[in-house]
């Protein structure tokens, strides 16, 4: 067959054909559009999904994507070039594509498509097409937009780094929350005041796991202002769990330390012990009956960090200064201890009330036995009852209870 000649009339005919081809496709009239495409149509597009081996394949794709296409795409500024290849025409089309975004038409990019066409009895039909969007990264005079690609890679890496940091921070928070919850569980399980030692142990264990490498021990103070002493609950794997009662004025360092803690109900106190004061401090620990800690022998300083809670405080001592992040973590545990301290207060108050009730009951039993006497010989029974009730109140080392009756002659008395 002779080669087709490209003439202005043919170009006009093909341009009109292109108008109909795109109008029917963009408005979703795929039945009409399919009459322009041969059954063995083949297409290579810009994505993996845009490779079709038949008219049926592109129709199935078009119907699936219709909601993203119909009324949402426009082609503008079309330019057409035609070349003849025997009985076929290669039609190269250059246009601008606009898309509808949020009710406004915006420029999407340049669109290129080459169509291999054949004239049939029913008119022009497409045999093969290849469409693409140009590389928008490449600048004039460049085959590849390496600088743009590099910049995009840097932006992607920054995004990855930021997301990684966010995930790491989230993971750290989850780990911290789990640690706080374990200490909270110990606090809620308190049954007696000395269970404060269990909280100290839990606090030490969790802080060590969270990276407090220089921690020496975990401590809790409960203050008894009426006696000017505080109970010191202390735990470390080296010294174990111990409780000591320490006077406010037992050492100038303690006096200063207590004053810093008690200046506010939520006060923070940092105490650094070093140089000569450190040696005095070690001696004072021994006088207070605190457990010997061989780790104190070869250090130059000791650091105490405490947060006040009500009439108590929770803290740690370390062999080196902690950073601001660790200080914030310790404050989070202080908030958990607030719950523990309230429970401690409730338990202490309940124990005091229960002991007062036991004392009243014991007094009533002794009173009842005394009121039941018929003669003075029964004073021995009263003394026995007194001994039994004193023993029940915890006076186990009491040897005997005695009742003395003094006569007018001061040189004699009766002892029961």
Coordinates of C-alpha atoms in Angstrom, one line a residue:
X1 CA 0.0 0.0 0.0
X2 CA 1.3 3.5 -0.9
X3 CA 2.6 5.7 1.9
X4 CA 0.1 8.2 3.1
X5 CA 0.9 11.8 2.3
X6 CA 0.7 14.4 5.2
X7 CA -1.3 17.4 4.1
X8 CA -3.0 20.3 6.0
X9 CA -6.3 18.6 5.2
X10 CA -5.2 15.4 6.8
X11 CA -3.8 17.2 9.8
X12 CA -7.2 19.0 10.2
X13 CA -9.0 15.6 9.9
X14 CA -6.8 14.0 12.5
X15 CA -7.1 17.0 14.9
X16 CA -10.9 16.7 14.7
X17 CA -10.6 12.9 15.3
X18 CA -8.4 13.6 18.4
X19 CA -11.0 16.1 19.8
X20 CA -13.7 13.4 19.6
X21 CA -11.3 10.7 20.9
X22 CA -10.5 12.7 24.1
X23 CA -13.9 14.2 24.7
X24 CA -15.7 10.9 24.7
X25 CA -13.0 9.4 27.0
X26 CA -12.9 12.2 29.5
X27 CA -16.7 12.4 29.9
X28 CA -16.8 8.6 30.4
X29 CA -18.5 7.7 27.1
X30 CA -16.4 4.6 26.8
X31 CA -18.8 2.8 24.4
X32 CA -18.3 5.5 21.8
X33 CA -14.6 5.9 22.6
X34 CA -14.0 2.2 22.1
X35 CA -15.0 2.5 18.5
X36 CA -11.7 4.4 17.9
X37 CA -9.6 1.6 19.4
X38 CA -8.7 -1.7 17.7
X39 CA -9.4 -5.0 19.5
X40 CA -5.7 -5.8 19.7
X41 CA -4.8 -2.4 20.9
X42 CA -1.6 -2.1 22.9
X43 CA -0.5 0.7 25.2
X44 CA 2.6 1.5 27.3
X45 CA 2.0 4.3 29.8
X46 CA 3.9 5.9 32.6
X47 CA 3.0 3.4 35.4
X48 CA 2.9 -0.3 35.7
X49 CA -0.9 -0.2 35.7
X50 CA -1.0 1.7 32.4
X51 CA 0.2 -1.2 30.3
X52 CA -2.7 -2.8 28.3
X53 CA -2.5 -5.6 25.8
X54 CA -6.0 -5.2 24.4
X55 CA -9.1 -3.0 24.1
X56 CA -10.8 -5.1 26.8
X57 CA -8.0 -4.4 29.3
X58 CA -8.0 -0.7 28.9
X59 CA -11.8 -0.6 29.1
X60 CA -11.8 -2.5 32.4
X61 CA -9.2 -0.1 33.7
X62 CA -11.2 2.9 32.5
X63 CA -14.4 1.8 34.1
X64 CA -12.6 1.2 37.4
X65 CA -11.0 4.6 37.3
X66 CA -14.0 6.5 36.0
X67 CA -14.7 8.3 39.3
X68 CA -11.2 9.9 39.2
X69 CA -11.6 10.9 35.6
X70 CA -15.0 12.1 34.6
X71 CA -15.3 15.8 34.9
X72 CA -11.9 16.1 36.6
X73 CA -9.4 16.3 33.7
X74 CA -8.9 18.8 30.9
X75 CA -6.4 18.9 28.0
X76 CA -5.3 22.3 26.8
X77 CA -2.9 23.9 24.3
X78 CA -2.7 20.8 22.1
X79 CA -0.1 20.6 19.4
X80 CA 0.0 17.8 16.9
X81 CA 2.7 16.4 14.7
X82 CA 2.1 13.6 12.1
X83 CA 4.5 11.2 10.3
X84 CA 3.6 8.7 7.7
X85 CA 4.9 5.1 7.9
X86 CA 3.4 3.3 4.9
X87 CA -0.3 2.8 5.6
X88 CA 0.1 4.0 9.2
X89 CA 0.2 7.5 10.7
X90 CA 2.3 8.2 13.8
X91 CA 0.5 11.1 15.6
X92 CA 2.5 12.8 18.3
X93 CA 0.5 15.0 20.6
X94 CA 1.7 17.6 23.1
X95 CA -0.7 19.3 25.5
X96 CA -1.1 20.6 29.1
X97 CA -3.2 18.7 31.6
X98 CA -5.3 20.4 34.3
X99 CA -7.1 18.6 37.1
X100 CA -10.0 19.6 39.3
X101 CA -8.8 19.9 42.9
X102 CA -11.1 21.2 45.7
X103 CA -13.4 22.8 43.1
X104 CA -10.6 24.6 41.3
X105 CA -8.8 23.7 38.1
X106 CA -5.0 23.5 38.6
X107 CA -2.2 22.8 36.3
X108 CA -1.0 19.2 36.7
X109 CA 1.8 19.0 34.1
X110 CA 2.6 18.6 30.4
X111 CA 1.2 15.4 28.7
X112 CA 2.7 13.6 25.7
X113 CA 1.2 10.8 23.8
X114 CA 2.2 9.0 20.5
X115 CA -0.5 7.1 18.6
X116 CA 0.1 4.6 15.8
X117 CA -3.1 5.0 13.7
X118 CA -4.6 3.2 10.7
X119 CA -7.4 4.2 8.4
X120 CA -10.2 1.6 8.2
X121 CA -13.6 1.3 6.6
X122 CA -15.2 2.9 9.7
X123 CA -12.6 5.6 10.1
X124 CA -9.3 6.2 11.9
X125 CA -8.5 3.7 14.7
X126 CA -5.6 3.4 17.1
X127 CA -3.4 0.4 17.1
X128 CA -0.7 1.3 19.6
X129 CA -0.2 4.2 22.0
X130 CA 2.6 5.4 24.3
X131 CA 2.0 8.2 26.8
X132 CA 4.1 9.8 29.5
X133 CA 4.6 12.8 31.7
X134 CA 8.1 14.3 31.2
X135 CA 10.7 14.2 33.9
X136 CA 10.0 17.4 35.8
X137 CA 13.2 17.1 37.7
X138 CA 15.5 17.6 34.8
X139 CA 16.4 21.2 34.0
X140 CA 17.2 22.6 30.6
X141 CA 20.5 21.2 29.4
X142 CA 20.2 18.1 31.7
X143 CA 19.5 14.5 30.8
X144 CA 18.6 13.7 34.4
X145 CA 17.7 16.1 37.2
X146 CA 20.4 14.8 39.6
X147 CA 20.5 17.9 41.7
X148 CA 16.7 17.8 42.2
X149 CA 16.8 14.1 42.9
X150 CA 19.6 14.7 45.4
X151 CA 17.5 17.4 47.1
X152 CA 14.4 15.2 47.1
X153 CA 16.5 12.3 48.6
X154 CA 17.7 14.7 51.3
X155 CA 14.2 15.8 52.1
X156 CA 13.1 12.1 52.2
X157 CA 16.0 11.3 54.5
X158 CA 15.1 14.2 56.8
X159 CA 11.5 12.9 56.9
X160 CA 12.7 9.4 57.7
X161 CA 15.0 10.7 60.4
X162 CA 12.2 12.8 61.9
X163 CA 9.8 9.9 61.8
X164 CA 12.4 7.6 63.3
X165 CA 13.1 10.1 66.1
X166 CA 9.3 10.4 66.7
X167 CA 9.0 6.6 66.9
X168 CA 12.0 6.3 69.2
X169 CA 10.5 9.0 71.5
X170 CA 7.2 7.2 71.5
X171 CA 8.9 4.0 72.3
X172 CA 10.8 5.6 75.2
X173 CA 7.6 7.0 76.5
X174 CA 5.9 3.6 76.4
X175 CA 8.9 2.1 78.2
X176 CA 8.7 4.8 80.9
X177 CA 5.0 4.4 81.3
X178 CA 5.4 0.7 81.8
X179 CA 8.1 1.4 84.5
X180 CA 5.8 3.9 86.2
X181 CA 2.9 1.4 86.1
X182 CA 5.0 -1.3 87.8
X183 CA 6.0 1.1 90.6
X184 CA 2.4 2.2 90.9
X185 CA 1.3 -1.4 91.3
X186 CA 3.7 -1.8 94.2
X187 CA 2.4 1.3 95.8
X188 CA -1.2 0.2 95.5
X189 CA -0.3 -3.1 97.1
X190 CA 1.1 -1.5 100.3
X191 CA -0.4 -3.2 103.4
X192 CA 1.9 -1.7 106.1
X193 CA 4.2 1.3 106.4
X194 CA 7.4 -0.7 106.1
X195 CA 6.2 -1.7 102.5
X196 CA 7.8 1.6 101.6
X197 CA 11.0 -0.5 101.2
X198 CA 9.3 -2.4 98.4
X199 CA 8.7 0.9 96.6
X200 CA 12.3 1.8 97.1
X201 CA 13.4 -1.5 95.5
X202 CA 11.0 -1.1 92.6
X203 CA 12.1 2.5 92.1
X204 CA 15.8 1.5 92.0
X205 CA 15.1 -1.4 89.6
X206 CA 13.2 0.7 87.1
X207 CA 15.6 3.7 87.2
X208 CA 18.5 1.3 86.6
X209 CA 16.8 -0.2 83.6
X210 CA 16.0 3.3 82.3
X211 CA 19.7 4.2 82.1
X212 CA 20.5 5.6 85.6
X213 CA 23.9 4.0 85.5
X214 CA 25.4 5.9 88.4
X215 CA 22.6 5.4 90.8
X216 CA 23.7 4.2 94.3
X217 CA 20.3 3.8 96.0
X218 CA 16.6 4.8 96.1
X219 CA 15.3 6.5 99.2
X220 CA 12.0 7.6 100.8
X221 CA 11.8 10.0 103.8
X222 CA 8.7 10.3 106.0
X223 CA 9.0 13.2 108.5
X224 CA 7.9 13.2 112.1
X225 CA 8.1 16.8 113.1
X226 CA 6.8 16.3 116.6
X227 CA 9.9 14.2 117.4
X228 CA 12.2 16.0 114.9
X229 CA 13.2 12.8 113.2
X230 CA 12.5 11.2 109.9
X231 CA 12.2 7.5 108.9
X232 CA 14.7 6.8 106.1
X233 CA 13.7 3.9 103.8
X234 CA 16.6 2.9 101.7
X235 CA 17.3 0.2 99.0
X236 CA 20.3 -0.9 96.9
X237 CA 21.4 -4.3 95.8
X238 CA 24.6 -3.8 97.8
X239 CA 23.1 -2.8 101.2
X240 CA 19.7 -4.4 100.7
X241 CA 16.5 -2.9 102.1
X242 CA 16.8 -1.0 105.4
X243 CA 14.9 1.5 107.5
X244 CA 16.6 4.0 109.8
X245 CA 15.3 6.7 112.1
X246 CA 17.4 9.9 111.8
X247 CA 17.2 13.1 113.8
X248 CA 16.9 16.4 111.9
X249 CA 19.9 17.8 113.8
X250 CA 22.1 14.7 113.6
X251 CA 24.4 16.5 111.0
X252 CA 24.5 20.0 109.5
X253 CA 24.1 18.5 106.1
X254 CA 20.9 16.7 107.1
X255 CA 19.6 19.8 108.7
X256 CA 20.2 21.7 105.4
X257 CA 18.8 18.9 103.3
X258 CA 15.6 18.6 105.3
X259 CA 15.1 22.4 105.2
X260 CA 15.4 22.3 101.4
X261 CA 12.9 19.5 101.1
X262 CA 10.3 21.0 103.5
X263 CA 10.3 24.5 102.1
X264 CA 7.3 23.5 99.9
X265 CA 5.0 20.5 99.5
X266 CA 6.3 19.9 95.9
X267 CA 9.9 21.2 96.5
X268 CA 12.9 19.8 94.7
X269 CA 16.2 19.5 96.6
X270 CA 19.7 18.7 95.2
X271 CA 22.4 18.1 97.8
X272 CA 26.0 17.5 96.8
X273 CA 28.4 16.0 99.3
X274 CA 32.1 16.3 98.6
X275 CA 35.6 16.9 100.0
X276 CA 35.9 17.0 103.8
X277 CA 32.1 17.0 104.2
X278 CA 32.0 13.7 102.5
X279 CA 34.2 12.0 105.1
X280 CA 32.1 13.5 107.9
X281 CA 29.0 12.3 106.1
X282 CA 30.3 8.7 106.0
X283 CA 31.0 8.8 109.8
X284 CA 27.5 10.1 110.4
X285 CA 26.0 7.3 108.4
X286 CA 27.7 4.8 110.7
X287 CA 26.5 6.7 113.8
X288 CA 22.9 6.5 112.5
X289 CA 23.2 2.8 112.1
X290 CA 22.9 2.8 108.3
X291 CA 24.3 -0.2 106.5
X292 CA 27.9 -0.2 105.4
X293 CA 28.3 0.6 101.7
X294 CA 31.8 -0.3 100.4
X295 CA 31.1 1.7 97.2
X296 CA 31.5 4.9 99.3
X297 CA 35.2 4.3 99.9
X298 CA 36.7 5.5 96.7
X299 CA 34.5 8.4 95.6
X300 CA 35.0 12.1 95.5
X301 CA 31.4 13.2 95.6
X302 CA 27.9 12.0 96.3
X303 CA 24.7 13.5 94.8
X304 CA 21.2 13.5 96.3
X305 CA 18.1 14.3 94.4
X306 CA 14.8 14.5 96.2
X307 CA 11.2 15.6 95.4
X308 CA 8.9 16.5 98.3
X309 CA 5.5 14.9 98.6
X310 CA 3.3 16.0 101.4
X311 CA 5.2 15.4 104.7
X312 CA 7.6 13.0 102.9
X313 CA 10.0 12.9 100.0
X314 CA 11.3 10.5 97.4
X315 CA 14.7 10.5 95.8
X316 CA 18.0 8.8 94.9
X317 CA 21.7 9.2 95.5
X318 CA 24.2 8.9 92.6
X319 CA 27.9 8.8 92.2
X320 CA 27.7 11.4 89.4
X321 CA 25.3 14.2 88.4
X322 CA 22.3 13.3 86.4
X323 CA 21.1 15.2 83.3
X324 CA 17.9 17.2 82.8
X325 CA 16.1 14.3 81.1
X326 CA 16.8 12.0 84.0
X327 CA 15.6 14.7 86.4
X328 CA 12.3 14.8 84.5
X329 CA 12.0 11.1 84.7
X330 CA 12.6 11.2 88.5
X331 CA 9.8 13.8 88.7
X332 CA 7.5 11.4 86.9
X333 CA 8.2 8.8 89.6
X334 CA 7.6 11.5 92.2
X335 CA 4.0 11.8 90.8
X336 CA 3.6 8.0 91.3
X337 CA 4.9 8.3 94.8
X338 CA 2.3 10.9 95.6
X339 CA -0.2 8.1 95.4
X340 CA 2.0 5.8 97.5
X341 CA 2.4 8.5 100.2
X342 CA -1.3 9.0 100.4
X343 CA -1.7 5.3 100.8
X344 CA 1.1 5.3 103.5
X345 CA -0.7 8.1 105.3
X346 CA -4.0 6.2 105.2
X347 CA -2.3 3.0 106.4
X348 CA -0.5 4.8 109.2
X349 CA -3.7 6.5 110.3
X350 CA -5.6 3.3 110.2
X351 CA -2.9 1.5 112.2
X352 CA -2.9 4.3 114.8
X353 CA -6.7 4.1 115.1
X354 CA -6.6 0.4 115.4
X355 CA -3.9 0.5 118.1
X356 CA -5.9 3.1 120.0
X357 CA -8.9 0.8 119.8
X358 CA -6.9 -2.1 121.1
X359 CA -5.6 0.0 124.0
X360 CA -9.1 1.0 124.9
X361 CA -10.2 -2.6 124.8
X362 CA -7.3 -3.7 127.0
X363 CA -8.1 -0.9 129.5
X364 CA -11.7 -2.0 129.6
X365 CA -10.8 -5.6 130.3
X366 CA -8.5 -4.6 133.2
X367 CA -11.2 -2.2 134.5
X368 CA -13.8 -4.9 134.3
X369 CA -11.6 -7.4 136.3
X370 CA -11.0 -4.7 138.9
X371 CA -14.7 -3.9 139.2
X372 CA -15.4 -7.6 139.7
X373 CA -13.2 -7.9 142.8
X374 CA -14.9 -9.2 146.0
X375 CA -11.8 -8.9 148.3
X376 CA -8.3 -7.6 148.2
X377 CA -6.9 -11.1 147.5
X378 CA -8.2 -10.8 144.0
X379 CA -5.7 -8.0 143.2
X380 CA -3.4 -10.8 142.0
X381 CA -6.0 -11.6 139.3
X382 CA -6.1 -7.9 138.4
X383 CA -2.3 -7.8 138.1
X384 CA -2.4 -11.0 135.9
X385 CA -5.0 -9.4 133.6
X386 CA -2.8 -6.3 133.4
X387 CA 0.1 -8.4 132.4
X388 CA -1.9 -10.3 129.7
X389 CA -3.2 -7.1 128.2
X390 CA 0.2 -5.4 128.2
X391 CA 1.6 -8.4 126.4
X392 CA -1.2 -8.4 123.8
X393 CA -0.3 -4.7 123.1
X394 CA 3.3 -5.8 122.2
X395 CA 5.1 -5.5 125.6
X396 CA 6.5 -9.0 125.2
X397 CA 9.6 -8.4 127.3
X398 CA 7.6 -7.4 130.4
X399 CA 8.5 -9.7 133.2
X400 CA 5.7 -9.0 135.7
X401 CA 2.9 -6.5 136.5
X402 CA 2.7 -5.4 140.2
X403 CA 0.1 -3.6 142.3
X404 CA 1.4 -1.8 145.4
X405 CA -0.8 -0.8 148.3
X406 CA 0.9 1.7 150.7
X407 CA -0.1 1.8 154.3
X408 CA 0.0 4.9 156.5
X409 CA 3.4 3.6 157.8
X410 CA 5.6 4.6 155.0
X411 CA 8.1 1.8 155.9
X412 CA 5.7 -0.9 154.6
X413 CA 3.5 -1.6 151.5
X414 CA 1.6 -4.6 150.1
X415 CA 2.7 -6.0 146.8
X416 CA 0.4 -8.1 144.6

